[in-house]
PDB file of C-alpha atoms and ligand atoms in Angstrom:
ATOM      1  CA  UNK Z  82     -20.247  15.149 -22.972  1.00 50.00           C
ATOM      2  CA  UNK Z  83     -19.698  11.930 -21.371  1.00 54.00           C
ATOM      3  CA  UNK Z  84     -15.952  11.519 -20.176  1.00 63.00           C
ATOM      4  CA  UNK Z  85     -14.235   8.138 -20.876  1.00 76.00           C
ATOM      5  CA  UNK Z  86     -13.177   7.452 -16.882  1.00 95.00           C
ATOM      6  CA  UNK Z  87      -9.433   7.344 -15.835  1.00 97.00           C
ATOM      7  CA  UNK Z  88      -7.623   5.191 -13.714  1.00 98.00           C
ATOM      8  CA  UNK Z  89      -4.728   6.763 -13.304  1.00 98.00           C
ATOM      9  CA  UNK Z  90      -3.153  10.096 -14.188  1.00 98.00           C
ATOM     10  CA  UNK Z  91       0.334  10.871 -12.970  1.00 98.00           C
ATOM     11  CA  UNK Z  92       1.543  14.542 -13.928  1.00 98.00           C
ATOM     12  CA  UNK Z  93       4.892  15.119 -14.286  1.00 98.00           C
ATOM     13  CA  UNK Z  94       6.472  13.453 -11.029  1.00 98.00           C
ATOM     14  CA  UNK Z  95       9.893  13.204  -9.887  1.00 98.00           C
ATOM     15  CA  UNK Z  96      10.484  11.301  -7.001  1.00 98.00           C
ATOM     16  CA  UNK Z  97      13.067   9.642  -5.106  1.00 98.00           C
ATOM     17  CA  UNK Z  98      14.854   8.730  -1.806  1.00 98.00           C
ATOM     18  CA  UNK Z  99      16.630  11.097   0.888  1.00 96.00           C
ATOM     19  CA  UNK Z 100      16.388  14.045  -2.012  1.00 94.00           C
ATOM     20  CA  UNK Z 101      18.398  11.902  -4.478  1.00 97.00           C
ATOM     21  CA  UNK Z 102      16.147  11.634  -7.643  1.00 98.00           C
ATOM     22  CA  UNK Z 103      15.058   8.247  -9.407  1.00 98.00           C
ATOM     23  CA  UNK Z 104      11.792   9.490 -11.554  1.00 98.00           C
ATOM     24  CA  UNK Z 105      11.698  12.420 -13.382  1.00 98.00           C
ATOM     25  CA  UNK Z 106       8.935  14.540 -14.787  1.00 98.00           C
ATOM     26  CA  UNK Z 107       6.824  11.031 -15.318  1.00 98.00           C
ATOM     27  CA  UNK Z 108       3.918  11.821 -17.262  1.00 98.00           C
ATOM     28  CA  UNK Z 109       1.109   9.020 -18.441  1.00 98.00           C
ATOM     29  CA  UNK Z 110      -2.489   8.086 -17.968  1.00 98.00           C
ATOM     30  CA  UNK Z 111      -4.524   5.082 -18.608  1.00 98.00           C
ATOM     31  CA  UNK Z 112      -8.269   5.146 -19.192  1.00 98.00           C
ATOM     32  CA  UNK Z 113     -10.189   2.327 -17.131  1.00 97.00           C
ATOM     33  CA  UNK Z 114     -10.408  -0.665 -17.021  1.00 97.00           C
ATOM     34  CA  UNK Z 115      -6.828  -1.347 -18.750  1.00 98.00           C
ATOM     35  CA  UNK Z 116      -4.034  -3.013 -18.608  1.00 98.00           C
ATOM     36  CA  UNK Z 117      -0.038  -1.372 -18.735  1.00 98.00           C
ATOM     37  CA  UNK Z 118       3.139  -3.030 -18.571  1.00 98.00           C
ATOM     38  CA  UNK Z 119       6.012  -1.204 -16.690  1.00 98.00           C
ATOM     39  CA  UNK Z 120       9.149  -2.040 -18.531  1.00 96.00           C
ATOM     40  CA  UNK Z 121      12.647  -0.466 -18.044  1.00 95.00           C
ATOM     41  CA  UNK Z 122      16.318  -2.444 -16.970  1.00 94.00           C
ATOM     42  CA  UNK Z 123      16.920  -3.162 -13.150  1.00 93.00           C
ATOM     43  CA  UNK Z 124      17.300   0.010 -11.477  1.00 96.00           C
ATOM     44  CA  UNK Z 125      15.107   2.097 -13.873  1.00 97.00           C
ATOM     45  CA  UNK Z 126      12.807   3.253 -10.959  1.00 98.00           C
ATOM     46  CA  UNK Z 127       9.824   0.867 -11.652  1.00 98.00           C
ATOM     47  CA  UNK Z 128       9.419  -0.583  -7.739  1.00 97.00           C
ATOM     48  CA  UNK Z 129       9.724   3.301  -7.146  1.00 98.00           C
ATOM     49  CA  UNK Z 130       7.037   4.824  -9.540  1.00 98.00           C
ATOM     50  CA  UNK Z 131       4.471   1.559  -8.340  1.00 98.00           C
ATOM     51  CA  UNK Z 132       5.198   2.827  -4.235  1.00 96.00           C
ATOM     52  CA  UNK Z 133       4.924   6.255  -5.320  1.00 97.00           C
ATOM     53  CA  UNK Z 134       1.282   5.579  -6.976  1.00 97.00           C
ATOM     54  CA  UNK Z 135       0.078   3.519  -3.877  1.00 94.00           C
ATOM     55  CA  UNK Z 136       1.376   6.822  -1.679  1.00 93.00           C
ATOM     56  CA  UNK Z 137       4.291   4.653   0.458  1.00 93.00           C
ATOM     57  CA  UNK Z 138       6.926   7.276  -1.121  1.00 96.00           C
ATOM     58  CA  UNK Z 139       5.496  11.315  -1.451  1.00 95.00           C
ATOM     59  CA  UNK Z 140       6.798  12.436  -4.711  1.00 97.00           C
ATOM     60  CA  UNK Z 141       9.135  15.880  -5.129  1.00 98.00           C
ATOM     61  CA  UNK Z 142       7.145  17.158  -7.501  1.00 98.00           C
ATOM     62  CA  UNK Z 143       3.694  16.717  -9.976  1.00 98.00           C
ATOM     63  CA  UNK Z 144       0.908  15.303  -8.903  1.00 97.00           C
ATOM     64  CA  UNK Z 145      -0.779  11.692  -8.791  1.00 97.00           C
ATOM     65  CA  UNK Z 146      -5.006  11.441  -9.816  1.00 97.00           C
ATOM     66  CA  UNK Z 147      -6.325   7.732  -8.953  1.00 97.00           C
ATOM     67  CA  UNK Z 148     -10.116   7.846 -10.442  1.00 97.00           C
ATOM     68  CA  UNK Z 149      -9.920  11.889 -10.550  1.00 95.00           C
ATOM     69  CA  UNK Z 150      -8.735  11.639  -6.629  1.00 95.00           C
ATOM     70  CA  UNK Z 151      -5.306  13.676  -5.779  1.00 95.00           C
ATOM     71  CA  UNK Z 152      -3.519  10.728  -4.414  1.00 93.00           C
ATOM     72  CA  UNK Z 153      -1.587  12.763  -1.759  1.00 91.00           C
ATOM     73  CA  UNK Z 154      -4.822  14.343  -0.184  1.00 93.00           C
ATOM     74  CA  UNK Z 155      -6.965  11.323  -0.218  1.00 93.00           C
ATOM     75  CA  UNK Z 156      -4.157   8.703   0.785  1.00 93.00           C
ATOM     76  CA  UNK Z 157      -7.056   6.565   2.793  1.00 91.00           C
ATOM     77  CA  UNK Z 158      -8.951   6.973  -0.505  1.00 93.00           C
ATOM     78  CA  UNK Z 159      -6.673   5.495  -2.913  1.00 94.00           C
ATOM     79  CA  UNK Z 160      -5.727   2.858  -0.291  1.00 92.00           C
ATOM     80  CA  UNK Z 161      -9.212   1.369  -0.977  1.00 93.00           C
ATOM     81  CA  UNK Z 162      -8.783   1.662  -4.906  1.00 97.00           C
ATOM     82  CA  UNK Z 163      -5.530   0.277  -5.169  1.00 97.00           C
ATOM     83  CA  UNK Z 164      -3.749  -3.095  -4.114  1.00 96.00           C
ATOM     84  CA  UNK Z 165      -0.359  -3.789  -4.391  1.00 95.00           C
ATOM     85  CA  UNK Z 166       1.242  -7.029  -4.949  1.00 95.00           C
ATOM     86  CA  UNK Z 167       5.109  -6.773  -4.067  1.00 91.00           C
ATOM     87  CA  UNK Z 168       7.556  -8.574  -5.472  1.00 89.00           C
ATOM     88  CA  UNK Z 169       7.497 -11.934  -4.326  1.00 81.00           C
ATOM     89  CA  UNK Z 170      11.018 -12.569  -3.187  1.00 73.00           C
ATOM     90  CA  UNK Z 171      10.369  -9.415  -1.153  1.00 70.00           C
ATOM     91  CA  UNK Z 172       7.936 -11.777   1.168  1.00 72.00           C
ATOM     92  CA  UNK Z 173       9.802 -12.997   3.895  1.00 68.00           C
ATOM     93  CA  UNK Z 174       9.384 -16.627   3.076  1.00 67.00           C
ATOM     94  CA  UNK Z 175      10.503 -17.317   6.449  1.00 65.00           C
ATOM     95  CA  UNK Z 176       7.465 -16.196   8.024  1.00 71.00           C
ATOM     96  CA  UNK Z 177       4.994 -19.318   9.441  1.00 82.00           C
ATOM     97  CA  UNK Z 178       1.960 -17.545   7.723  1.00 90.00           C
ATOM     98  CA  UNK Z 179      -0.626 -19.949   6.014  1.00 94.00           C
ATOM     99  CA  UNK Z 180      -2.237 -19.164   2.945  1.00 95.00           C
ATOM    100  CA  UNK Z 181      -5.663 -18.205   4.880  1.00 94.00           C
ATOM    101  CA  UNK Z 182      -4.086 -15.752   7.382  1.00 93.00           C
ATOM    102  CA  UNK Z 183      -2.168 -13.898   4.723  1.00 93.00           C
ATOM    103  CA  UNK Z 184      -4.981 -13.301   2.437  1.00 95.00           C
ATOM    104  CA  UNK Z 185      -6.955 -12.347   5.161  1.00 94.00           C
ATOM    105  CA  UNK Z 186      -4.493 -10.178   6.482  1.00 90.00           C
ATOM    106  CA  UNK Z 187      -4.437  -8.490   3.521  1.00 90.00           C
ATOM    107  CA  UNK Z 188      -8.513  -7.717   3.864  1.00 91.00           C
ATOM    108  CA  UNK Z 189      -7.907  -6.682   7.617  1.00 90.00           C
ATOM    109  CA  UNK Z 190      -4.748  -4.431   7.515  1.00 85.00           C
ATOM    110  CA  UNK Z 191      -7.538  -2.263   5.006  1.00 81.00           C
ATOM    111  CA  UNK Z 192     -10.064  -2.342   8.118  1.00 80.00           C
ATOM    112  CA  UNK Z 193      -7.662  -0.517  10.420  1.00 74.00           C
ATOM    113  CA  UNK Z 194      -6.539  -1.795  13.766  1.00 70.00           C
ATOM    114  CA  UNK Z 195      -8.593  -4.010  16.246  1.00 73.00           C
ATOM    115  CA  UNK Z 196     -10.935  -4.957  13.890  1.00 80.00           C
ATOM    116  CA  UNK Z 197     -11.876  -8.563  14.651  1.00 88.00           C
ATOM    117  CA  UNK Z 198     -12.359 -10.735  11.161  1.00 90.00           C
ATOM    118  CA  UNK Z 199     -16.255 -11.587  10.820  1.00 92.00           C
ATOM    119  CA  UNK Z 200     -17.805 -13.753   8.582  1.00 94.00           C
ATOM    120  CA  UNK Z 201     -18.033 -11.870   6.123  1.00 94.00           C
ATOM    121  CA  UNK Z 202     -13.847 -11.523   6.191  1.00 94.00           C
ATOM    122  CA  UNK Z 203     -13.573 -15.068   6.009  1.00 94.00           C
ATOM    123  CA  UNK Z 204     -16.433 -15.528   3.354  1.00 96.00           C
ATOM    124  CA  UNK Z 205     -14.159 -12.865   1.006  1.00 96.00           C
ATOM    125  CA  UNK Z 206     -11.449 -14.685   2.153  1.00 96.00           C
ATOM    126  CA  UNK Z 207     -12.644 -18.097   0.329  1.00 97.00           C
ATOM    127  CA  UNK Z 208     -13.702 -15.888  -2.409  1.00 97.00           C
ATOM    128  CA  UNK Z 209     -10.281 -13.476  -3.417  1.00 97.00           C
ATOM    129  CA  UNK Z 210      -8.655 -17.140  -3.362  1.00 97.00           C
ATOM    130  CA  UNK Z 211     -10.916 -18.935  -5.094  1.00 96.00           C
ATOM    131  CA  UNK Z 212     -10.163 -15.956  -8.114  1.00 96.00           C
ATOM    132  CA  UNK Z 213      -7.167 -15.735  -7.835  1.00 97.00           C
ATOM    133  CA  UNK Z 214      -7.157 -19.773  -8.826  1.00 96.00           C
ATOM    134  CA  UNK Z 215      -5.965 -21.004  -5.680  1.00 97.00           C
ATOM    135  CA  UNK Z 216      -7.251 -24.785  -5.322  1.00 96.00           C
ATOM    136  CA  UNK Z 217      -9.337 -25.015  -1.804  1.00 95.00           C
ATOM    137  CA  UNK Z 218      -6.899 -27.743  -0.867  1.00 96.00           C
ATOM    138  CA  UNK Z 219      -4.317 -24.909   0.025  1.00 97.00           C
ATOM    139  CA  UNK Z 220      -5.934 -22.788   2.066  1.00 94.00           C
ATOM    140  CA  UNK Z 221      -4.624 -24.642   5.093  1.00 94.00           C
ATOM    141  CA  UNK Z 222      -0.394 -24.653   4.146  1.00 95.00           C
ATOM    142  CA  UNK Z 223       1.988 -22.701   4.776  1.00 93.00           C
ATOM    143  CA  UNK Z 224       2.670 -20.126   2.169  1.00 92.00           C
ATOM    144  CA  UNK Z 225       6.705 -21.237   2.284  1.00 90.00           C
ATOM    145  CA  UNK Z 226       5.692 -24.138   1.073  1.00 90.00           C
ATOM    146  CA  UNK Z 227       4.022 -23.570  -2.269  1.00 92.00           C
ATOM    147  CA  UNK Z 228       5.456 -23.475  -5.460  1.00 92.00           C
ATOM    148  CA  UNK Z 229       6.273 -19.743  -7.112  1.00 92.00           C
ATOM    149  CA  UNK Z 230       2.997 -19.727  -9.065  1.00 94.00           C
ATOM    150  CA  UNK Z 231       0.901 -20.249  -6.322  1.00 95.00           C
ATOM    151  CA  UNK Z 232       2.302 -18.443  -3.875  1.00 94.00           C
ATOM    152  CA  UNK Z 233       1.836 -15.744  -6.564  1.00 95.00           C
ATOM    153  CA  UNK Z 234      -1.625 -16.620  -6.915  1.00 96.00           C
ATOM    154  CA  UNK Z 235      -2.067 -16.124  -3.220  1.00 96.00           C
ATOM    155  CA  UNK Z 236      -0.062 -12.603  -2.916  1.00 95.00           C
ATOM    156  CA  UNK Z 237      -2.969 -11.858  -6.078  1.00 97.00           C
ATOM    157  CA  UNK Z 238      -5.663 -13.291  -3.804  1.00 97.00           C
ATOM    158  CA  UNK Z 239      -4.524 -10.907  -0.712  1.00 96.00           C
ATOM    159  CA  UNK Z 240      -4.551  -8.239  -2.866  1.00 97.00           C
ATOM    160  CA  UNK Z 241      -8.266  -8.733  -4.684  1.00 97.00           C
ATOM    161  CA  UNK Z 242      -9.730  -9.590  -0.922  1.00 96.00           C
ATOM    162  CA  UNK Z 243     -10.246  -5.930  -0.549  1.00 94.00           C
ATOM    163  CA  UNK Z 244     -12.093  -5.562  -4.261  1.00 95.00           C
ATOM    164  CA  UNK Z 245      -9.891  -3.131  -5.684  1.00 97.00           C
ATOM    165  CA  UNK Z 246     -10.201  -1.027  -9.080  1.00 97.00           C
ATOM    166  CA  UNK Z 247      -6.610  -1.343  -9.689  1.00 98.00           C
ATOM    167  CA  UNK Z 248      -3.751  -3.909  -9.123  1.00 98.00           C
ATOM    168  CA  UNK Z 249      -0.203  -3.024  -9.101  1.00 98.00           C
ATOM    169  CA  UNK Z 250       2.020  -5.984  -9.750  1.00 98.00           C
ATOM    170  CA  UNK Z 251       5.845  -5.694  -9.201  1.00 97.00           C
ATOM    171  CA  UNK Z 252       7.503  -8.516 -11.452  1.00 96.00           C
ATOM    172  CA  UNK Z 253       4.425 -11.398 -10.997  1.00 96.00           C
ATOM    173  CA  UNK Z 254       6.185 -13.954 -13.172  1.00 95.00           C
ATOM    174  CA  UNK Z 255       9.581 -14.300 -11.646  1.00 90.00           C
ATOM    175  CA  UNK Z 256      10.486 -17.900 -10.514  1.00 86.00           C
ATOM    176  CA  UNK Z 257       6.878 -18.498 -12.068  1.00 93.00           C
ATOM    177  CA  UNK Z 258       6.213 -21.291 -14.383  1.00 93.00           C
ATOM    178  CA  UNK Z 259       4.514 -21.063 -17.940  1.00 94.00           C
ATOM    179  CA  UNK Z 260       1.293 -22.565 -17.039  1.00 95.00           C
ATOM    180  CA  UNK Z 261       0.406 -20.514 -13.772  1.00 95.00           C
ATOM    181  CA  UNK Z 262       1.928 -17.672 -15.825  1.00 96.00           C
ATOM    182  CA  UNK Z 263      -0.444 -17.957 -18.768  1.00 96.00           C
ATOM    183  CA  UNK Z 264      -3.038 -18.451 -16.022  1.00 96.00           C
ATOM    184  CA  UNK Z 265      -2.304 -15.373 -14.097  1.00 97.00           C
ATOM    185  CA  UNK Z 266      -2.084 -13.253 -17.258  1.00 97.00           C
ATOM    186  CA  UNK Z 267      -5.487 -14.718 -18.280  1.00 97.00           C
ATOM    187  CA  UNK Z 268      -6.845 -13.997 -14.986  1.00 97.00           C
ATOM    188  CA  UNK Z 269      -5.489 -10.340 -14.997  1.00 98.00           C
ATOM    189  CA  UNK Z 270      -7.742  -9.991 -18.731  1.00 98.00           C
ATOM    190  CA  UNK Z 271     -10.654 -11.819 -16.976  1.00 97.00           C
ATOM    191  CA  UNK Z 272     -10.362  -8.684 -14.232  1.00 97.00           C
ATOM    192  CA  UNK Z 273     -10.345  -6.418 -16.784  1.00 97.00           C
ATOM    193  CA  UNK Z 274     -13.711  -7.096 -18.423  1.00 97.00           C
ATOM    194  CA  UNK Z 275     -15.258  -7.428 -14.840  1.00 96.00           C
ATOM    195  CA  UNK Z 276     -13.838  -3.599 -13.952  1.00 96.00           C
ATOM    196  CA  UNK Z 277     -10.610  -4.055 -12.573  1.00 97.00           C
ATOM    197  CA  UNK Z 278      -7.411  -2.095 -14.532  1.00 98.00           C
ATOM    198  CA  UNK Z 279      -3.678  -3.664 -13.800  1.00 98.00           C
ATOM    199  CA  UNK Z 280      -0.402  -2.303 -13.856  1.00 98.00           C
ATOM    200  CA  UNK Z 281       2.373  -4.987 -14.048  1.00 98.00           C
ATOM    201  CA  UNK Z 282       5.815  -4.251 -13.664  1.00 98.00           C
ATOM    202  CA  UNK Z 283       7.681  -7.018 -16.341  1.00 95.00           C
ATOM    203  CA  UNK Z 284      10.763  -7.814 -17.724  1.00 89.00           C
ATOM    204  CA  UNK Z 285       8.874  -9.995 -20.190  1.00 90.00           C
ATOM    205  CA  UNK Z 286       5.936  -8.686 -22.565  1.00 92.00           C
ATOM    206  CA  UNK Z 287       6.049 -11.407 -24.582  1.00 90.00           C
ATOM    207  CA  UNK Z 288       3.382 -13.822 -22.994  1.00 92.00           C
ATOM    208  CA  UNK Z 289       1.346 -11.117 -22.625  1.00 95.00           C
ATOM    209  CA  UNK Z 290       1.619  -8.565 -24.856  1.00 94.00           C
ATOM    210  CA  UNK Z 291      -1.873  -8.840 -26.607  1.00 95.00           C
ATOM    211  CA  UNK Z 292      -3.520  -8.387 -23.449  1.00 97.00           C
ATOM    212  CA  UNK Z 293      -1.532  -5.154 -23.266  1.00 97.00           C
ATOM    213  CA  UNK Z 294      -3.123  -2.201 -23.848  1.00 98.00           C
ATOM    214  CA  UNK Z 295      -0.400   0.668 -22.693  1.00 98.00           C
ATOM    215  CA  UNK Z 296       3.613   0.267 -22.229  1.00 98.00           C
ATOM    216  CA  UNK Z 297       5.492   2.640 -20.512  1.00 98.00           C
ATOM    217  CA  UNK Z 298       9.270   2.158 -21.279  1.00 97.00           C
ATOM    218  CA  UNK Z 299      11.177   3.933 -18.216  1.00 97.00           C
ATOM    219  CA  UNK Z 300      14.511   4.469 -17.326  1.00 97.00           C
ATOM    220  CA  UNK Z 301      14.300   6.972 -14.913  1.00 97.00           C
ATOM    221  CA  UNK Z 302      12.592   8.974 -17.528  1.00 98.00           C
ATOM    222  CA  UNK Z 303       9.698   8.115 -19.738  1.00 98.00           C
ATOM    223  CA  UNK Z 304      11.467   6.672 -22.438  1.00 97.00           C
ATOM    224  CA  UNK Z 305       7.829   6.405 -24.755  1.00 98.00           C
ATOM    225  CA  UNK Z 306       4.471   5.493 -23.421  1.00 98.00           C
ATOM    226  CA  UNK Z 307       1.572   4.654 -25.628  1.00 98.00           C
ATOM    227  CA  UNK Z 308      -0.355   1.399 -27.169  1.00 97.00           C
ATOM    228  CA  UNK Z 309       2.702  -1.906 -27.295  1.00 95.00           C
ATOM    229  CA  UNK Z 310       2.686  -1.473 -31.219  1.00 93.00           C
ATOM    230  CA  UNK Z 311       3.754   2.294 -30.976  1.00 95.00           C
ATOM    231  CA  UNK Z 312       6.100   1.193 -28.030  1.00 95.00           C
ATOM    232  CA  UNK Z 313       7.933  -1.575 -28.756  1.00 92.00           C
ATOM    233  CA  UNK Z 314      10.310  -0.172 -31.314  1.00 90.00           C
ATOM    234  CA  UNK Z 315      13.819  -1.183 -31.860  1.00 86.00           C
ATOM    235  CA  UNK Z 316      14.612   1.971 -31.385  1.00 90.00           C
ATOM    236  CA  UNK Z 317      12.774   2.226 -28.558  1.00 93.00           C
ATOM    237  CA  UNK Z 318      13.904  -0.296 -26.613  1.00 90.00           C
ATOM    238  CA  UNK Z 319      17.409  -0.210 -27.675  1.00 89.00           C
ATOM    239  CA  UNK Z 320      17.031   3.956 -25.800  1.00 92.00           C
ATOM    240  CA  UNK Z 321      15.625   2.149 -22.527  1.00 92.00           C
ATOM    241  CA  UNK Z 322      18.151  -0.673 -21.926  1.00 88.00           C
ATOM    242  CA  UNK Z 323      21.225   0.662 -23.308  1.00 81.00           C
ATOM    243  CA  UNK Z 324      21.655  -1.945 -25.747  1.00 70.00           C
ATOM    244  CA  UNK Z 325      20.586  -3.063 -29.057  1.00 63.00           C
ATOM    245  CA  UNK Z 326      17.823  -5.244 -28.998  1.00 66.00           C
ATOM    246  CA  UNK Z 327      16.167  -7.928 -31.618  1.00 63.00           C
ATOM    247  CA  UNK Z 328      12.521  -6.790 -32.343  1.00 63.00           C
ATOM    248  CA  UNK Z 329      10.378  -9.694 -33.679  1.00 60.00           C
ATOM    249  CA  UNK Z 330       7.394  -8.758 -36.024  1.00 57.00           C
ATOM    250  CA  UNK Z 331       4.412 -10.984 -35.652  1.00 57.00           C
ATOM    251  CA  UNK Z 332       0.848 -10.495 -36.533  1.00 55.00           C
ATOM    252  CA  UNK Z 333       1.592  -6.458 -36.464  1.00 54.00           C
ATOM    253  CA  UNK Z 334       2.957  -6.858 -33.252  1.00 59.00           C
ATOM    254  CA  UNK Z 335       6.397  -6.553 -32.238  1.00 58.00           C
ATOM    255  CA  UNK Z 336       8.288  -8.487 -29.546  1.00 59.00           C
ATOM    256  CA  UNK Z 337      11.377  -7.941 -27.987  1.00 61.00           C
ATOM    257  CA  UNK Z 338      13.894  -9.632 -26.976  1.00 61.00           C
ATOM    258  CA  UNK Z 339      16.212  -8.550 -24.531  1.00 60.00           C
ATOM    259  CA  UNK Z 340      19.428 -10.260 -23.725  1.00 54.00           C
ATOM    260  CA  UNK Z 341      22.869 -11.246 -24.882  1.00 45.00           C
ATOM    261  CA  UNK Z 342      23.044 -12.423 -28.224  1.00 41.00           C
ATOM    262  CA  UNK Z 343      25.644 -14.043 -29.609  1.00 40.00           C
ATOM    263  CA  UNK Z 344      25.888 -14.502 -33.393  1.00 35.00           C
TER     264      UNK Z 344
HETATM  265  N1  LIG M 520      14.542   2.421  -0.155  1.00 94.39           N
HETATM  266  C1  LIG M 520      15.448   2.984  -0.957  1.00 94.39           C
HETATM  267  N2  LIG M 520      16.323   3.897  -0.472  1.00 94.39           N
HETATM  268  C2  LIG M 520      17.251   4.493  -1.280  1.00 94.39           C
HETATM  269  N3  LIG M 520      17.380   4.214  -2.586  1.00 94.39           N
HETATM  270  C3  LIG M 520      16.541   3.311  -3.126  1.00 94.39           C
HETATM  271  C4  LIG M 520      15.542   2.644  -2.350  1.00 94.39           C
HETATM  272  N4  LIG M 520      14.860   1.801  -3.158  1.00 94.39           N
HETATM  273  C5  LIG M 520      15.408   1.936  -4.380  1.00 94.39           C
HETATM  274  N5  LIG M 520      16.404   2.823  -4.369  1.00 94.39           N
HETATM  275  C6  LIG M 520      17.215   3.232  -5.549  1.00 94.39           C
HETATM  276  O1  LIG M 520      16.350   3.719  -6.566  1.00 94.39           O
HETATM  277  C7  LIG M 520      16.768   3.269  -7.850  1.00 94.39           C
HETATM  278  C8  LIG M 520      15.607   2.595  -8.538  1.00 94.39           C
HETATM  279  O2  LIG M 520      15.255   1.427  -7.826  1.00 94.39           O
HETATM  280  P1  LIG M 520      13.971   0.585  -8.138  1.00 94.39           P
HETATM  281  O3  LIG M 520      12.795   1.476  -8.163  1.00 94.39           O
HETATM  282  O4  LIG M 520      13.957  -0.552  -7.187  1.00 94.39           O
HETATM  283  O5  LIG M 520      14.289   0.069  -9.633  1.00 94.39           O
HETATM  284  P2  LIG M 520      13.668  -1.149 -10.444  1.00 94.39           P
HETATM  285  O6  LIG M 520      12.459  -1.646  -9.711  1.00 94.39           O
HETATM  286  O7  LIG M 520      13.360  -0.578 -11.792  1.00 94.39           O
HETATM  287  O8  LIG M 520      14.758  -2.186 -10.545  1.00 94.39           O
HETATM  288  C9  LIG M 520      17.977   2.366  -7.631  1.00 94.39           C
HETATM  289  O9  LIG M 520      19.137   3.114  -7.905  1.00 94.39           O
HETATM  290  C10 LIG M 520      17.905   2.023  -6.165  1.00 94.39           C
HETATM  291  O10 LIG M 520      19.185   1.850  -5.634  1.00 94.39           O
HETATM  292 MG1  LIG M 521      11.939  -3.469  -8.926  1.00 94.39          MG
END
């Protein structure tokens, strides 16, 4: 019988730093190409359970599959498969890197050490930024200098130069504004239908909830996982953020919103 593929599969993992625990028993999968949205409150473990899938933290316990590969015995493996785009206040700004170097940066730290770029390099180079809807006018700046969006865009770009299967994207549309955000969220669909599942770390599902095909609510804990309808419950969200919070019913889907209300 012909399997439907899978992206990911994580298997009951609890993970953590110096033996203190953040994630436990975190259980989900997502069938590929897909799209899930991370949500939780600051401090929930997301950044963790994203460094834990690309292999930068070894989890305690359970086990990680990336395309049916045991992540921990085939780190070099999943490397390839997955990119990561960090959070983008986590990018020293104060670095002197243009937009070219860090993209291709990105494609050469994958090569392993010494390699010289080639054209080829360069040609993916133009390429990864030309997806990721950076204008060609950029590719000379200095990444300090851009606006939040595209600076976004390029941190995207560095991470498609090596052709993943899957992005990981720790909180893309912070400091970002609505049009690059709609763009990038359109974009991550467009990857999608070409092959290429995302998992985006938000504290906002609205803009892009109907692109959304899995939510995992965490707070240390899976909180509920599953399709954003089955998710996004009062309830639900209410469990994961410790407070109560307004669900919005449009169109059969629900939309949260998180925040202090005042009546
Ligand atoms: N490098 C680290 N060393 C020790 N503790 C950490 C480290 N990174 C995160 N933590 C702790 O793990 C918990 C979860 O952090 P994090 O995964 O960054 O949450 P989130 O991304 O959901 O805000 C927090 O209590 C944080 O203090
Ligand atoms: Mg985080």
């Amino acid at each position: 019988m012909f399997e439907e593929e899978k992206a990911l599969v994580v298997e009951e993992v609890t993970a953590g730093y110096n033996g203190n625990i953040v994630l436990k028993d975190i259980s989900f999968e997502m069938l590929h190409p897909s799209i899930l949205v991370i949500m939780g409150p600051n401090g929930a473990g997301k950044t963790t359970l994203l460094k834990t899938i690309i292999g930068l933290l070894r989890p305690y316990k359970g086990r990680i599959f990336v395309f049916g590969h045991n992540a921990w015995e085939n780190l070099s493996k999943i490397r390839k498969l997955i990119s990561y785009v960090p959070q983008r206040e986590r990018v020293s700004e104060s670095v002197p890197l243009r937009v070219r170097d860090i993209v291709l940066l990105g494609r050469m730290a994958k090569k392993g050490p010494l390699s010289i770029p080639s054209r080829v390099d360069i040609k993916a180079t133009k390429e990864a930024l030309k997806k990721a809807l950076v204008p060609r006018e950029f590719w000379d700046k200095k990444f300090s200098e851009l606006s939040g969006g595209l600076q976004q865009k390029v941190l995207i770009a560095r991470a498609l130069v090596t052709e993943p299967k899957i992005l990981l994207l720790d909180e893309p549309f912070s400091a970002v504004d609505a049009p690059s955000q709609r763009e990038i969220i359109e974009l991550l669909a467009r990857l999608r239908s070409k092959g290429v599942s995302s998992v985006i770390v938000t504290h906002d599902i609205n803009p892009l909830v109907e692109y959304t095909d899995y939510v995992l609510l965490l707070n240390r804990r899976v909180i509920a996982f599953g399709k954003p309808e089955e998710v996004l419950t009062g309830e639900n969200l209410s469990k994961a953020y410790g407070i109560s919070v307004k669900v919005l019913a449009h169109k059969g889907v629900c939309y949260a919103i998180i925040g202090d209300y005042h009546a």
